[in-house]
Coordinates of C-alpha atoms in Angstrom, one line a residue:
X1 CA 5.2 -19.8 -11.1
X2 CA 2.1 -19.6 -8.4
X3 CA 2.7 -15.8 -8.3
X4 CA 2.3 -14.9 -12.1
X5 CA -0.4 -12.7 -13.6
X6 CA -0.6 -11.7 -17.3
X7 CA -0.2 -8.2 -16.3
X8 CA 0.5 -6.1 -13.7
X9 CA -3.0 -5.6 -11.9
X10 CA -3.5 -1.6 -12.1
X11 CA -5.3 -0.4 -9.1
X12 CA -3.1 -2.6 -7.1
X13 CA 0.1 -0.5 -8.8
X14 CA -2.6 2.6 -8.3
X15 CA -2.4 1.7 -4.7
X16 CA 1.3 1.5 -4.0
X17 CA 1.7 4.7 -6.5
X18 CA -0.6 6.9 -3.8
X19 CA 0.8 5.3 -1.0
X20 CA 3.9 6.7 -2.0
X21 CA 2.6 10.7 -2.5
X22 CA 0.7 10.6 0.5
X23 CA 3.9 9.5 2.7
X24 CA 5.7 12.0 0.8
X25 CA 3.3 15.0 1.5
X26 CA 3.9 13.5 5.3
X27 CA 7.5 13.8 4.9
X28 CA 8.2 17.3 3.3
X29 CA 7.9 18.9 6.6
X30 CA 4.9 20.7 6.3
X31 CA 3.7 21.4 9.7
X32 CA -0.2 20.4 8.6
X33 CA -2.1 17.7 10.1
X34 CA -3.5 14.1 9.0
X35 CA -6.7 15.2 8.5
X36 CA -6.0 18.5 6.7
X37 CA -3.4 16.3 4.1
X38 CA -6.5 13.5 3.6
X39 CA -8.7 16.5 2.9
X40 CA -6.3 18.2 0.3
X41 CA -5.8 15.1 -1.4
X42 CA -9.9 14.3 -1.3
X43 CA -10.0 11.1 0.7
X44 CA -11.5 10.4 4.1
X45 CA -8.5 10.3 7.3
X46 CA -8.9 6.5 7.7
X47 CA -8.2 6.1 3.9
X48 CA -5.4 8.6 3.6
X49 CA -3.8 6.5 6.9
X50 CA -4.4 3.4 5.5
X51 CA -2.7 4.4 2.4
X52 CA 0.4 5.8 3.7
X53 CA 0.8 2.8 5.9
X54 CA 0.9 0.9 2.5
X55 CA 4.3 2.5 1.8
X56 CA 5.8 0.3 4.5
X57 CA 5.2 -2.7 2.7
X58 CA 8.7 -4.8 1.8
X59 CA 10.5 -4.0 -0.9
X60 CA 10.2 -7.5 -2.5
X61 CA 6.5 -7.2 -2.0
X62 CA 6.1 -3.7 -3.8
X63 CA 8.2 -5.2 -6.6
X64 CA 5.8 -8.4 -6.9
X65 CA 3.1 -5.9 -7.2
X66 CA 4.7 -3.7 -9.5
X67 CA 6.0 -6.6 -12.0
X68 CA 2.8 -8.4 -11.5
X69 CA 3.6 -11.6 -9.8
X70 CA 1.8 -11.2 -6.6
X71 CA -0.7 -14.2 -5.4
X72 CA -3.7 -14.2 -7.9
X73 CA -6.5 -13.3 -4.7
X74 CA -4.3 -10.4 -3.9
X75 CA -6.9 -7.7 -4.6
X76 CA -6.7 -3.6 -4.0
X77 CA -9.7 -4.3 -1.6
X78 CA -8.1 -7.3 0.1
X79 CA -4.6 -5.3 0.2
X80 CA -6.5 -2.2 1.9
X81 CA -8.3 -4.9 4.4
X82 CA -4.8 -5.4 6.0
X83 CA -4.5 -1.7 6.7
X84 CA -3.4 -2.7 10.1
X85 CA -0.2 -4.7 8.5
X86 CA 2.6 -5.6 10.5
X87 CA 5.5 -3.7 10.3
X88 CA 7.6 -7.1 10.4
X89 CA 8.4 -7.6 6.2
X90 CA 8.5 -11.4 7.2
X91 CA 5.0 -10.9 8.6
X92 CA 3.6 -9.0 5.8
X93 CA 4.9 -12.0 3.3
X94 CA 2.7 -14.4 5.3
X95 CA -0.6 -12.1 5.9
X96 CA -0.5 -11.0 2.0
X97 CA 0.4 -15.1 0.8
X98 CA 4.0 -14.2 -0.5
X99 CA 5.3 -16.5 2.3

């Protein structure tokens, strides 16, 4: 299998885990701002954005990450490079080398 790792890769799982809580804190209902969430959490705007836009990645791609078996140059740095991914899953698979 070109996708298996020995392990999952932990700041990629690190990644996707934040993603998650930072598009939750978006989604509670809170009326508070982008800027005043990235600050509460301790990160810059641009990161906090990029991170939440990482919870949109497909499911199958999340699960890849999460069991390990994405593509071997699939970095946390090269996954936050794509912070402007398409919202397209299809697209995603191609831009990330799942497809």
């Amino acid at each position: 299998d070109p996708f298996a790792t020995a392990k999952p890769n932990a700041r990629l799982v690190k990644l996707l885990l934040r993603a998650r809580r930072f598009n939750a804190a978006l989604t509670q209902g809170e009326a508070i701002t982008f800027a005043a969430l990235a600050q509460r959490e301790g990160v810059s705007r641009s990161y906090f954005t990029r991170l939440v836009r990482l919870s949109y990645l497909a499911p199958d791609i999340t699960q890849a990450i999460l069991d390990g078996r994405q593509p071997g140059d699939l970095t946390a740095e090269k996954l936050l490079e794509h912070s402007r991914l398409p919202l397209a899953w299809h697209d995603q698979r191609i831009v990330l080398g799942f497809g």
